[in-house]
Amino acid sequence: MSTEFSKNSKHDKQKFYCELCDYICSRKHHLNQHFLTQSHKKRVVNNVDNSINHTENPNYFTCSNCNKSYKERSGLWKHKKKCEPDISNNNIDLTDSNVILHLIKQNDDFKQILIEQSKTILDQNNKLFEICKNGTSNTNISHVNSHNKTFNLNVFLNETCKDAMNIMDFIDSIKLQLSDLEKVGKNGYVEGISDIITANLKALDVTQRPIHCTDKKREVLYIKDENKWEKEDDEKKKLRKAIKRVASKNQRLLPKFKEAHPDCIKAASRFSDQYNKMIIESMGGSGDNDVEKEDKIIRKIAKEVIVDKTIE
């Protein structure tokens, strides 16, 4: 049923041949695979049947495509005009694992799909790893994103806080007492001026405040001035101007303290040291320069006016 033969050229490979199916290949492994195909198996069975039929009916003519037999050659000739080969018989028996592997290797499209799927899975795994590493769940991320989408800064400033005070109107509205002057003398310029400004800001409703901080770390501030909200520049010019105005108002309380305690200018007076310290601290105190002190005051103010972004 199979035959091995070689050509004369030394470069030609050995050939394997199935006489029954007229099948030629260069490897015996391929010939063995051919023997497992349904078409070959069927031909073997039909060949046996035909042999029996021909023995019993030697005058029958058989179709090579479908193996139907006819008593006359003309009947077979007419039949062959209509008969088509059974393509389904050429299907490979998929139980042969070697054939399956061979088909997969030859299917570039299938390989590409597998590669793309692998990349997608790897990318998803990396993202999941990052989320787990940062201790953040998808639920928390969705929760944060939901709030970020809900909060609109423009709406908050221009609608929710549309009636807020202008920054200089707010500063002018601050009414200082001698107790404020005394606290500046006792706690120092930075603490004293910061306390005055933040205390008066806290006394206002959030929607009335002229200052809002949207980023504590970067000290991103929005200030209302001349009836419009604007993002404070990097130099914080408007807020520094407001700080200087409050410090000036505090200094103007010194004469009132002197009126209340006339003997404070005398070294023997129990108010002398207090008065001298208030003068020094009201003027900025010792240590850092004015800009550095103002920077510290700005940081303290920013902490007290951080925008609650959960407000809808």
PDB file of C-alpha atoms in Angstrom:
ATOM      1  CA  MET A   1       0.000   0.000   0.000  1.00  0.00           C
ATOM      2  CA  SER A   2       3.032   2.297   0.495  1.00  0.00           C
ATOM      3  CA  THR A   3       6.199   2.512  -1.520  1.00  0.00           C
ATOM      4  CA  GLU A   4       9.643   4.073  -1.025  1.00  0.00           C
ATOM      5  CA  PHE A   5      11.590   5.297  -4.043  1.00  0.00           C
ATOM      6  CA  SER A   6      14.521   7.667  -4.757  1.00  0.00           C
ATOM      7  CA  LYS A   7      15.535   9.811  -7.715  1.00  0.00           C
ATOM      8  CA  ASN A   8      19.010   9.714  -9.262  1.00  0.00           C
ATOM      9  CA  SER A   9      20.092  13.177  -8.049  1.00  0.00           C
ATOM     10  CA  LYS A  10      21.928  13.120  -4.751  1.00  0.00           C
ATOM     11  CA  HIS A  11      20.047  16.265  -3.706  1.00  0.00           C
ATOM     12  CA  ASP A  12      16.594  14.668  -4.050  1.00  0.00           C
ATOM     13  CA  LYS A  13      15.005  13.440  -0.865  1.00  0.00           C
ATOM     14  CA  GLN A  14      13.516   9.999  -0.356  1.00  0.00           C
ATOM     15  CA  LYS A  15       9.821   9.827  -1.310  1.00  0.00           C
ATOM     16  CA  PHE A  16       6.978   7.878   0.316  1.00  0.00           C
ATOM     17  CA  TYR A  17       3.935   6.903  -1.744  1.00  0.00           C
ATOM     18  CA  CYS A  18       0.407   5.651  -0.965  1.00  0.00           C
ATOM     19  CA  GLU A  19      -0.767   3.790  -4.042  1.00  0.00           C
ATOM     20  CA  LEU A  20      -4.368   3.609  -2.884  1.00  0.00           C
ATOM     21  CA  CYS A  21      -4.757   7.410  -2.614  1.00  0.00           C
ATOM     22  CA  ASP A  22      -1.990   8.448  -5.023  1.00  0.00           C
ATOM     23  CA  TYR A  23      -0.386  10.445  -2.168  1.00  0.00           C
ATOM     24  CA  ILE A  24       3.337  11.385  -2.179  1.00  0.00           C
ATOM     25  CA  CYS A  25       5.385  12.885   0.680  1.00  0.00           C
ATOM     26  CA  SER A  26       9.026  13.256   1.665  1.00  0.00           C
ATOM     27  CA  ARG A  27       8.774  12.022   5.253  1.00  0.00           C
ATOM     28  CA  LYS A  28       7.504   8.775   6.613  1.00  0.00           C
ATOM     29  CA  HIS A  29       5.948  10.651   9.526  1.00  0.00           C
ATOM     30  CA  HIS A  30       3.698  12.486   7.056  1.00  0.00           C
ATOM     31  CA  LEU A  31       2.758   9.215   5.409  1.00  0.00           C
ATOM     32  CA  ASN A  32       1.781   7.808   8.801  1.00  0.00           C
ATOM     33  CA  GLN A  33      -0.375  10.863   9.379  1.00  0.00           C
ATOM     34  CA  HIS A  34      -1.993  10.299   6.001  1.00  0.00           C
ATOM     35  CA  PHE A  35      -2.882   6.746   7.006  1.00  0.00           C
ATOM     36  CA  LEU A  36      -4.871   8.217   9.927  1.00  0.00           C
ATOM     37  CA  THR A  37      -7.065  10.420   7.718  1.00  0.00           C
ATOM     38  CA  GLN A  38     -10.707   9.493   7.202  1.00  0.00           C
ATOM     39  CA  SER A  39     -10.345   9.579   3.426  1.00  0.00           C
ATOM     40  CA  HIS A  40      -7.576   6.961   3.466  1.00  0.00           C
ATOM     41  CA  LYS A  41      -9.423   4.755   5.936  1.00  0.00           C
ATOM     42  CA  LYS A  42     -12.567   4.904   3.826  1.00  0.00           C
ATOM     43  CA  ARG A  43     -10.659   4.020   0.682  1.00  0.00           C
ATOM     44  CA  VAL A  44      -9.145   1.025   2.461  1.00  0.00           C
ATOM     45  CA  VAL A  45     -12.611  -0.195   3.496  1.00  0.00           C
ATOM     46  CA  ASN A  46     -14.078   0.478   0.058  1.00  0.00           C
ATOM     47  CA  ASN A  47     -11.138  -1.194  -1.585  1.00  0.00           C
ATOM     48  CA  VAL A  48     -11.814  -4.330   0.406  1.00  0.00           C
ATOM     49  CA  ASP A  49     -15.537  -4.126  -0.418  1.00  0.00           C
ATOM     50  CA  ASN A  50     -14.782  -3.574  -4.079  1.00  0.00           C
ATOM     51  CA  SER A  51     -12.487  -6.520  -4.095  1.00  0.00           C
ATOM     52  CA  ILE A  52     -15.280  -8.655  -2.700  1.00  0.00           C
ATOM     53  CA  ASN A  53     -17.840  -7.161  -5.097  1.00  0.00           C
ATOM     54  CA  HIS A  54     -15.563  -7.589  -8.047  1.00  0.00           C
ATOM     55  CA  THR A  55     -14.990 -11.164  -7.067  1.00  0.00           C
ATOM     56  CA  GLU A  56     -18.724 -11.752  -6.851  1.00  0.00           C
ATOM     57  CA  ASN A  57     -19.580  -9.365  -9.707  1.00  0.00           C
ATOM     58  CA  PRO A  58     -16.534  -9.065 -11.930  1.00  0.00           C
ATOM     59  CA  ASN A  59     -18.445  -7.117 -14.584  1.00  0.00           C
ATOM     60  CA  TYR A  60     -19.388  -4.170 -12.281  1.00  0.00           C
ATOM     61  CA  PHE A  61     -17.900  -0.687 -12.918  1.00  0.00           C
ATOM     62  CA  THR A  62     -17.179   1.363  -9.727  1.00  0.00           C
ATOM     63  CA  CYS A  63     -16.953   5.167  -9.270  1.00  0.00           C
ATOM     64  CA  SER A  64     -13.595   6.148  -7.749  1.00  0.00           C
ATOM     65  CA  ASN A  65     -15.169   9.142  -5.978  1.00  0.00           C
ATOM     66  CA  CYS A  66     -18.144   7.569  -4.218  1.00  0.00           C
ATOM     67  CA  ASN A  67     -17.565   3.845  -4.896  1.00  0.00           C
ATOM     68  CA  LYS A  68     -20.998   3.299  -6.497  1.00  0.00           C
ATOM     69  CA  SER A  69     -21.058   0.338  -8.909  1.00  0.00           C
ATOM     70  CA  TYR A  70     -22.735   0.084 -12.303  1.00  0.00           C
ATOM     71  CA  LYS A  71     -23.301  -2.908 -14.548  1.00  0.00           C
ATOM     72  CA  GLU A  72     -22.432  -0.933 -17.675  1.00  0.00           C
ATOM     73  CA  ARG A  73     -19.572   1.451 -18.450  1.00  0.00           C
ATOM     74  CA  SER A  74     -22.023   3.990 -19.923  1.00  0.00           C
ATOM     75  CA  GLY A  75     -23.850   4.148 -16.590  1.00  0.00           C
ATOM     76  CA  LEU A  76     -20.603   4.906 -14.779  1.00  0.00           C
ATOM     77  CA  TRP A  77     -19.725   7.538 -17.417  1.00  0.00           C
ATOM     78  CA  LYS A  78     -23.060   9.361 -16.914  1.00  0.00           C
ATOM     79  CA  HIS A  79     -22.685   9.127 -13.142  1.00  0.00           C
ATOM     80  CA  LYS A  80     -19.187  10.662 -13.131  1.00  0.00           C
ATOM     81  CA  LYS A  81     -20.510  13.799 -14.854  1.00  0.00           C
ATOM     82  CA  LYS A  82     -22.637  14.516 -11.766  1.00  0.00           C
ATOM     83  CA  CYS A  83     -20.536  12.958  -9.016  1.00  0.00           C
ATOM     84  CA  GLU A  84     -18.311  15.254  -6.947  1.00  0.00           C
ATOM     85  CA  PRO A  85     -15.571  14.103  -4.578  1.00  0.00           C
ATOM     86  CA  ASP A  86     -16.560  13.924  -0.915  1.00  0.00           C
ATOM     87  CA  ILE A  87     -14.434  16.726   0.477  1.00  0.00           C
ATOM     88  CA  SER A  88     -15.498  15.976   4.020  1.00  0.00           C
ATOM     89  CA  ASN A  89     -13.612  12.699   3.786  1.00  0.00           C
ATOM     90  CA  ASN A  90     -10.383  14.610   3.553  1.00  0.00           C
ATOM     91  CA  ASN A  91     -10.726  16.020   7.058  1.00  0.00           C
ATOM     92  CA  ILE A  92      -7.836  15.187   9.329  1.00  0.00           C
ATOM     93  CA  ASP A  93      -8.479  13.155  12.408  1.00  0.00           C
ATOM     94  CA  LEU A  94      -8.054  15.714  15.154  1.00  0.00           C
ATOM     95  CA  THR A  95      -7.271  13.047  17.662  1.00  0.00           C
ATOM     96  CA  ASP A  96      -3.715  13.143  16.393  1.00  0.00           C
ATOM     97  CA  SER A  97      -2.008  15.690  18.716  1.00  0.00           C
ATOM     98  CA  ASN A  98       0.868  16.177  16.287  1.00  0.00           C
ATOM     99  CA  VAL A  99      -1.518  17.355  13.587  1.00  0.00           C
ATOM    100  CA  ILE A 100      -3.161  19.826  15.990  1.00  0.00           C
ATOM    101  CA  LEU A 101       0.183  21.317  16.942  1.00  0.00           C
ATOM    102  CA  HIS A 102       1.147  21.575  13.301  1.00  0.00           C
ATOM    103  CA  LEU A 103      -2.050  23.476  12.453  1.00  0.00           C
ATOM    104  CA  ILE A 104      -1.602  25.898  15.349  1.00  0.00           C
ATOM    105  CA  LYS A 105       1.951  26.682  14.350  1.00  0.00           C
ATOM    106  CA  GLN A 106       0.871  27.411  10.784  1.00  0.00           C
ATOM    107  CA  ASN A 107      -2.026  29.658  11.794  1.00  0.00           C
ATOM    108  CA  ASP A 108      -0.480  33.127  12.073  1.00  0.00           C
ATOM    109  CA  ASP A 109      -3.797  34.810  12.804  1.00  0.00           C
ATOM    110  CA  PHE A 110      -4.444  32.566  15.746  1.00  0.00           C
ATOM    111  CA  LYS A 111      -0.950  33.168  17.092  1.00  0.00           C
ATOM    112  CA  GLN A 112      -1.458  36.936  16.804  1.00  0.00           C
ATOM    113  CA  ILE A 113      -4.704  36.728  18.752  1.00  0.00           C
ATOM    114  CA  LEU A 114      -2.971  34.777  21.511  1.00  0.00           C
ATOM    115  CA  ILE A 115      -0.173  37.357  21.658  1.00  0.00           C
ATOM    116  CA  GLU A 116      -2.610  40.275  21.906  1.00  0.00           C
ATOM    117  CA  GLN A 117      -4.628  38.521  24.606  1.00  0.00           C
ATOM    118  CA  SER A 118      -1.456  37.823  26.562  1.00  0.00           C
ATOM    119  CA  LYS A 119      -0.440  41.485  26.363  1.00  0.00           C
ATOM    120  CA  THR A 120      -3.875  42.587  27.553  1.00  0.00           C
ATOM    121  CA  ILE A 121      -3.841  40.183  30.484  1.00  0.00           C
ATOM    122  CA  LEU A 122      -0.308  41.250  31.436  1.00  0.00           C
ATOM    123  CA  ASP A 123      -1.276  44.919  31.325  1.00  0.00           C
ATOM    124  CA  GLN A 124      -4.335  44.290  33.499  1.00  0.00           C
ATOM    125  CA  ASN A 125      -2.237  42.330  35.989  1.00  0.00           C
ATOM    126  CA  ASN A 126       0.305  45.164  36.199  1.00  0.00           C
ATOM    127  CA  LYS A 127      -2.443  47.703  36.888  1.00  0.00           C
ATOM    128  CA  LEU A 128      -3.968  45.461  39.533  1.00  0.00           C
ATOM    129  CA  PHE A 129      -0.547  45.049  41.136  1.00  0.00           C
ATOM    130  CA  GLU A 130      -0.061  48.827  41.306  1.00  0.00           C
ATOM    131  CA  ILE A 131      -3.488  49.286  42.885  1.00  0.00           C
ATOM    132  CA  CYS A 132      -2.777  46.624  45.506  1.00  0.00           C
ATOM    133  CA  LYS A 133       0.718  47.996  46.163  1.00  0.00           C
ATOM    134  CA  ASN A 134      -0.660  51.455  46.889  1.00  0.00           C
ATOM    135  CA  GLY A 135      -3.281  49.992  49.189  1.00  0.00           C
ATOM    136  CA  THR A 136      -6.094  51.370  47.070  1.00  0.00           C
ATOM    137  CA  SER A 137      -9.147  49.473  45.954  1.00  0.00           C
ATOM    138  CA  ASN A 138     -11.186  50.087  42.844  1.00  0.00           C
ATOM    139  CA  THR A 139     -14.043  51.071  45.102  1.00  0.00           C
ATOM    140  CA  ASN A 140     -11.996  53.841  46.706  1.00  0.00           C
ATOM    141  CA  ILE A 141     -10.798  55.067  43.321  1.00  0.00           C
ATOM    142  CA  SER A 142     -14.347  55.224  42.030  1.00  0.00           C
ATOM    143  CA  HIS A 143     -15.375  57.047  45.207  1.00  0.00           C
ATOM    144  CA  VAL A 144     -12.669  59.694  44.779  1.00  0.00           C
ATOM    145  CA  ASN A 145     -13.381  60.088  41.071  1.00  0.00           C
ATOM    146  CA  SER A 146     -17.055  60.513  41.844  1.00  0.00           C
ATOM    147  CA  HIS A 147     -16.339  63.429  44.197  1.00  0.00           C
ATOM    148  CA  ASN A 148     -13.863  65.008  41.798  1.00  0.00           C
ATOM    149  CA  LYS A 149     -16.466  64.915  39.050  1.00  0.00           C
ATOM    150  CA  THR A 150     -19.096  66.362  41.383  1.00  0.00           C
ATOM    151  CA  PHE A 151     -17.018  69.326  42.566  1.00  0.00           C
ATOM    152  CA  ASN A 152     -16.763  72.207  40.119  1.00  0.00           C
ATOM    153  CA  LEU A 153     -14.470  75.035  41.230  1.00  0.00           C
ATOM    154  CA  ASN A 154     -15.982  77.646  38.919  1.00  0.00           C
ATOM    155  CA  VAL A 155     -19.473  76.874  40.169  1.00  0.00           C
ATOM    156  CA  PHE A 156     -18.276  76.930  43.770  1.00  0.00           C
ATOM    157  CA  LEU A 157     -16.568  80.325  43.448  1.00  0.00           C
ATOM    158  CA  ASN A 158     -18.886  82.149  41.057  1.00  0.00           C
ATOM    159  CA  GLU A 159     -22.219  80.771  42.231  1.00  0.00           C
ATOM    160  CA  THR A 160     -21.903  79.297  45.716  1.00  0.00           C
ATOM    161  CA  CYS A 161     -19.532  82.071  46.865  1.00  0.00           C
ATOM    162  CA  LYS A 162     -20.792  84.867  44.627  1.00  0.00           C
ATOM    163  CA  ASP A 163     -21.637  87.052  47.649  1.00  0.00           C
ATOM    164  CA  ALA A 164     -18.240  86.632  49.324  1.00  0.00           C
ATOM    165  CA  MET A 165     -16.430  89.734  50.600  1.00  0.00           C
ATOM    166  CA  ASN A 166     -13.610  91.373  48.678  1.00  0.00           C
ATOM    167  CA  ILE A 167     -10.244  90.804  50.348  1.00  0.00           C
ATOM    168  CA  MET A 168      -9.600  94.437  51.284  1.00  0.00           C
ATOM    169  CA  ASP A 169     -13.186  94.916  52.481  1.00  0.00           C
ATOM    170  CA  PHE A 170     -12.633  91.935  54.755  1.00  0.00           C
ATOM    171  CA  ILE A 171      -9.379  93.416  56.133  1.00  0.00           C
ATOM    172  CA  ASP A 172     -11.041  96.779  56.721  1.00  0.00           C
ATOM    173  CA  SER A 173     -13.880  95.065  58.592  1.00  0.00           C
ATOM    174  CA  ILE A 174     -11.481  93.586  61.181  1.00  0.00           C
ATOM    175  CA  LYS A 175     -11.834  95.419  64.488  1.00  0.00           C
ATOM    176  CA  LEU A 176      -8.720  95.053  66.626  1.00  0.00           C
ATOM    177  CA  GLN A 177      -8.634  95.285  70.394  1.00  0.00           C
ATOM    178  CA  LEU A 178      -5.753  95.919  72.800  1.00  0.00           C
ATOM    179  CA  SER A 179      -5.919  92.203  73.567  1.00  0.00           C
ATOM    180  CA  ASP A 180      -4.874  91.520  69.949  1.00  0.00           C
ATOM    181  CA  LEU A 181      -1.884  93.822  70.333  1.00  0.00           C
ATOM    182  CA  GLU A 182      -0.935  92.112  73.582  1.00  0.00           C
ATOM    183  CA  LYS A 183      -1.126  88.658  71.925  1.00  0.00           C
ATOM    184  CA  VAL A 184       1.180  89.797  69.142  1.00  0.00           C
ATOM    185  CA  GLY A 185       3.657  90.987  71.785  1.00  0.00           C
ATOM    186  CA  LYS A 186       3.368  87.742  73.703  1.00  0.00           C
ATOM    187  CA  ASN A 187       3.227  85.168  70.866  1.00  0.00           C
ATOM    188  CA  GLY A 188       5.305  86.968  68.269  1.00  0.00           C
ATOM    189  CA  TYR A 189       4.587  88.665  64.948  1.00  0.00           C
ATOM    190  CA  VAL A 190       3.895  85.512  62.864  1.00  0.00           C
ATOM    191  CA  GLU A 191       1.595  83.805  65.371  1.00  0.00           C
ATOM    192  CA  GLY A 192      -0.136  87.025  66.391  1.00  0.00           C
ATOM    193  CA  ILE A 193      -0.975  88.319  62.879  1.00  0.00           C
ATOM    194  CA  SER A 194      -1.930  84.802  61.705  1.00  0.00           C
ATOM    195  CA  ASP A 195      -4.343  84.406  64.621  1.00  0.00           C
ATOM    196  CA  ILE A 196      -5.996  87.758  63.897  1.00  0.00           C
ATOM    197  CA  ILE A 197      -6.658  86.922  60.235  1.00  0.00           C
ATOM    198  CA  THR A 198      -7.701  83.274  60.686  1.00  0.00           C
ATOM    199  CA  ALA A 199      -9.994  84.072  63.627  1.00  0.00           C
ATOM    200  CA  ASN A 200     -11.884  86.621  61.545  1.00  0.00           C
ATOM    201  CA  LEU A 201     -12.062  84.246  58.552  1.00  0.00           C
ATOM    202  CA  LYS A 202     -13.506  81.486  60.733  1.00  0.00           C
ATOM    203  CA  ALA A 203     -16.124  83.905  62.005  1.00  0.00           C
ATOM    204  CA  LEU A 204     -17.498  84.149  58.455  1.00  0.00           C
ATOM    205  CA  ASP A 205     -19.609  81.580  56.682  1.00  0.00           C
ATOM    206  CA  VAL A 206     -17.570  79.631  54.108  1.00  0.00           C
ATOM    207  CA  THR A 207     -19.490  81.263  51.263  1.00  0.00           C
ATOM    208  CA  GLN A 208     -18.629  84.735  52.601  1.00  0.00           C
ATOM    209  CA  ARG A 209     -14.883  84.235  52.903  1.00  0.00           C
ATOM    210  CA  PRO A 210     -12.661  86.151  50.442  1.00  0.00           C
ATOM    211  CA  ILE A 211      -9.965  83.445  50.426  1.00  0.00           C
ATOM    212  CA  HIS A 212     -10.114  79.756  49.479  1.00  0.00           C
ATOM    213  CA  CYS A 213      -7.308  77.199  49.196  1.00  0.00           C
ATOM    214  CA  THR A 214      -7.761  74.343  46.708  1.00  0.00           C
ATOM    215  CA  ASP A 215      -4.357  72.709  47.218  1.00  0.00           C
ATOM    216  CA  LYS A 216      -2.734  72.846  50.649  1.00  0.00           C
ATOM    217  CA  LYS A 217       0.574  71.325  49.524  1.00  0.00           C
ATOM    218  CA  ARG A 218       1.096  73.751  46.644  1.00  0.00           C
ATOM    219  CA  GLU A 219      -0.695  76.617  48.418  1.00  0.00           C
ATOM    220  CA  VAL A 220      -3.050  77.245  45.497  1.00  0.00           C
ATOM    221  CA  LEU A 221      -5.185  80.173  46.619  1.00  0.00           C
ATOM    222  CA  TYR A 222      -8.174  81.951  45.092  1.00  0.00           C
ATOM    223  CA  ILE A 223      -8.898  85.474  46.280  1.00  0.00           C
ATOM    224  CA  LYS A 224     -11.866  87.708  45.612  1.00  0.00           C
ATOM    225  CA  ASP A 225     -10.804  91.242  44.775  1.00  0.00           C
ATOM    226  CA  GLU A 226     -12.767  93.991  43.045  1.00  0.00           C
ATOM    227  CA  ASN A 227     -15.824  91.719  42.874  1.00  0.00           C
ATOM    228  CA  LYS A 228     -14.176  88.867  40.978  1.00  0.00           C
ATOM    229  CA  TRP A 229     -12.437  85.647  41.901  1.00  0.00           C
ATOM    230  CA  GLU A 230      -8.873  85.198  40.694  1.00  0.00           C
ATOM    231  CA  LYS A 231      -6.156  82.649  41.307  1.00  0.00           C
ATOM    232  CA  GLU A 232      -3.413  84.189  43.435  1.00  0.00           C
ATOM    233  CA  ASP A 233      -0.105  84.515  41.602  1.00  0.00           C
ATOM    234  CA  ASP A 234       3.074  82.767  42.745  1.00  0.00           C
ATOM    235  CA  GLU A 235       4.249  85.854  44.623  1.00  0.00           C
ATOM    236  CA  LYS A 236       0.967  86.037  46.576  1.00  0.00           C
ATOM    237  CA  LYS A 237       0.869  89.820  46.132  1.00  0.00           C
ATOM    238  CA  LYS A 238      -2.740  90.353  47.204  1.00  0.00           C
ATOM    239  CA  LEU A 239      -2.446  88.293  50.355  1.00  0.00           C
ATOM    240  CA  ARG A 240       0.859  89.944  51.313  1.00  0.00           C
ATOM    241  CA  LYS A 241      -0.813  93.320  50.920  1.00  0.00           C
ATOM    242  CA  ALA A 242      -3.615  92.176  53.225  1.00  0.00           C
ATOM    243  CA  ILE A 243      -1.108  90.939  55.834  1.00  0.00           C
ATOM    244  CA  LYS A 244       0.715  94.280  55.820  1.00  0.00           C
ATOM    245  CA  ARG A 245      -2.611  96.099  56.275  1.00  0.00           C
ATOM    246  CA  VAL A 246      -3.474  94.009  59.338  1.00  0.00           C
ATOM    247  CA  ALA A 247       0.026  94.549  60.787  1.00  0.00           C
ATOM    248  CA  SER A 248      -0.381  98.302  60.274  1.00  0.00           C
ATOM    249  CA  LYS A 249      -3.740  98.295  62.070  1.00  0.00           C
ATOM    250  CA  ASN A 250      -2.114  96.412  64.934  1.00  0.00           C
ATOM    251  CA  GLN A 251       0.706  98.983  65.197  1.00  0.00           C
ATOM    252  CA  ARG A 252      -1.829 101.805  65.516  1.00  0.00           C
ATOM    253  CA  LEU A 253      -2.975 100.278  68.795  1.00  0.00           C
ATOM    254  CA  LEU A 254       0.341 101.108  70.502  1.00  0.00           C
ATOM    255  CA  PRO A 255      -0.685 104.692  71.376  1.00  0.00           C
ATOM    256  CA  LYS A 256      -3.906 103.367  72.903  1.00  0.00           C
ATOM    257  CA  PHE A 257      -1.918 100.983  75.088  1.00  0.00           C
ATOM    258  CA  LYS A 258       0.276 103.895  76.126  1.00  0.00           C
ATOM    259  CA  GLU A 259      -2.825 105.920  77.002  1.00  0.00           C
ATOM    260  CA  ALA A 260      -4.119 103.035  79.104  1.00  0.00           C
ATOM    261  CA  HIS A 261      -0.737 102.619  80.800  1.00  0.00           C
ATOM    262  CA  PRO A 262       1.073 105.990  80.759  1.00  0.00           C
ATOM    263  CA  ASP A 263       3.936 104.807  82.921  1.00  0.00           C
ATOM    264  CA  CYS A 264       4.845 101.998  80.447  1.00  0.00           C
ATOM    265  CA  ILE A 265       7.598 104.227  79.051  1.00  0.00           C
ATOM    266  CA  LYS A 266       9.305 104.256  82.437  1.00  0.00           C
ATOM    267  CA  ALA A 267      11.839 101.525  83.071  1.00  0.00           C
ATOM    268  CA  ALA A 268      10.495 100.944  86.575  1.00  0.00           C
ATOM    269  CA  SER A 269       6.944 100.304  85.309  1.00  0.00           C
ATOM    270  CA  ARG A 270       5.646  96.743  85.321  1.00  0.00           C
ATOM    271  CA  PHE A 271       4.295  97.427  81.808  1.00  0.00           C
ATOM    272  CA  SER A 272       7.640  98.585  80.462  1.00  0.00           C
ATOM    273  CA  ASP A 273       8.906  95.197  79.252  1.00  0.00           C
ATOM    274  CA  GLN A 274       5.503  94.303  77.803  1.00  0.00           C
ATOM    275  CA  TYR A 275       5.285  97.596  75.932  1.00  0.00           C
ATOM    276  CA  ASN A 276       8.787  97.298  74.501  1.00  0.00           C
ATOM    277  CA  LYS A 277       8.133  93.743  73.337  1.00  0.00           C
ATOM    278  CA  MET A 278       4.862  94.775  71.678  1.00  0.00           C
ATOM    279  CA  ILE A 279       6.702  97.511  69.790  1.00  0.00           C
ATOM    280  CA  ILE A 280       9.330  95.056  68.524  1.00  0.00           C
ATOM    281  CA  GLU A 281       6.854  92.328  67.495  1.00  0.00           C
ATOM    282  CA  SER A 282       4.400  94.777  65.925  1.00  0.00           C
ATOM    283  CA  MET A 283       7.196  95.957  63.663  1.00  0.00           C
ATOM    284  CA  GLY A 284       7.911  92.392  62.518  1.00  0.00           C
ATOM    285  CA  GLY A 285      10.008  91.052  65.357  1.00  0.00           C
ATOM    286  CA  SER A 286      13.468  89.599  65.054  1.00  0.00           C
ATOM    287  CA  GLY A 287      14.795  86.635  63.103  1.00  0.00           C
ATOM    288  CA  ASP A 288      13.541  85.991  59.550  1.00  0.00           C
ATOM    289  CA  ASN A 289      13.113  88.767  57.009  1.00  0.00           C
ATOM    290  CA  ASP A 290       9.677  90.165  56.196  1.00  0.00           C
ATOM    291  CA  VAL A 291       9.084  87.904  53.161  1.00  0.00           C
ATOM    292  CA  GLU A 292       9.895  84.742  55.108  1.00  0.00           C
ATOM    293  CA  LYS A 293       7.581  85.792  57.932  1.00  0.00           C
ATOM    294  CA  GLU A 294       4.797  86.512  55.456  1.00  0.00           C
ATOM    295  CA  ASP A 295       5.346  83.077  53.886  1.00  0.00           C
ATOM    296  CA  LYS A 296       4.760  81.474  57.278  1.00  0.00           C
ATOM    297  CA  ILE A 297       1.594  83.525  57.820  1.00  0.00           C
ATOM    298  CA  ILE A 298       0.293  82.539  54.354  1.00  0.00           C
ATOM    299  CA  ARG A 299       0.807  78.849  55.137  1.00  0.00           C
ATOM    300  CA  LYS A 300      -1.140  79.186  58.374  1.00  0.00           C
ATOM    301  CA  ILE A 301      -3.981  80.981  56.586  1.00  0.00           C
ATOM    302  CA  ALA A 302      -4.091  78.390  53.775  1.00  0.00           C
ATOM    303  CA  LYS A 303      -4.596  75.568  56.296  1.00  0.00           C
ATOM    304  CA  GLU A 304      -7.739  77.249  57.607  1.00  0.00           C
ATOM    305  CA  VAL A 305      -9.456  77.947  54.265  1.00  0.00           C
ATOM    306  CA  ILE A 306      -9.074  74.607  52.433  1.00  0.00           C
ATOM    307  CA  VAL A 307     -12.042  73.954  50.149  1.00  0.00           C
ATOM    308  CA  ASP A 308     -14.164  70.933  51.021  1.00  0.00           C
ATOM    309  CA  LYS A 309     -14.488  69.304  47.583  1.00  0.00           C
ATOM    310  CA  THR A 310     -17.328  67.066  48.744  1.00  0.00           C
ATOM    311  CA  ILE A 311     -19.618  70.079  48.646  1.00  0.00           C
ATOM    312  CA  GLU A 312     -21.972  69.728  45.688  1.00  0.00           C
TER     313      GLU A 312
END
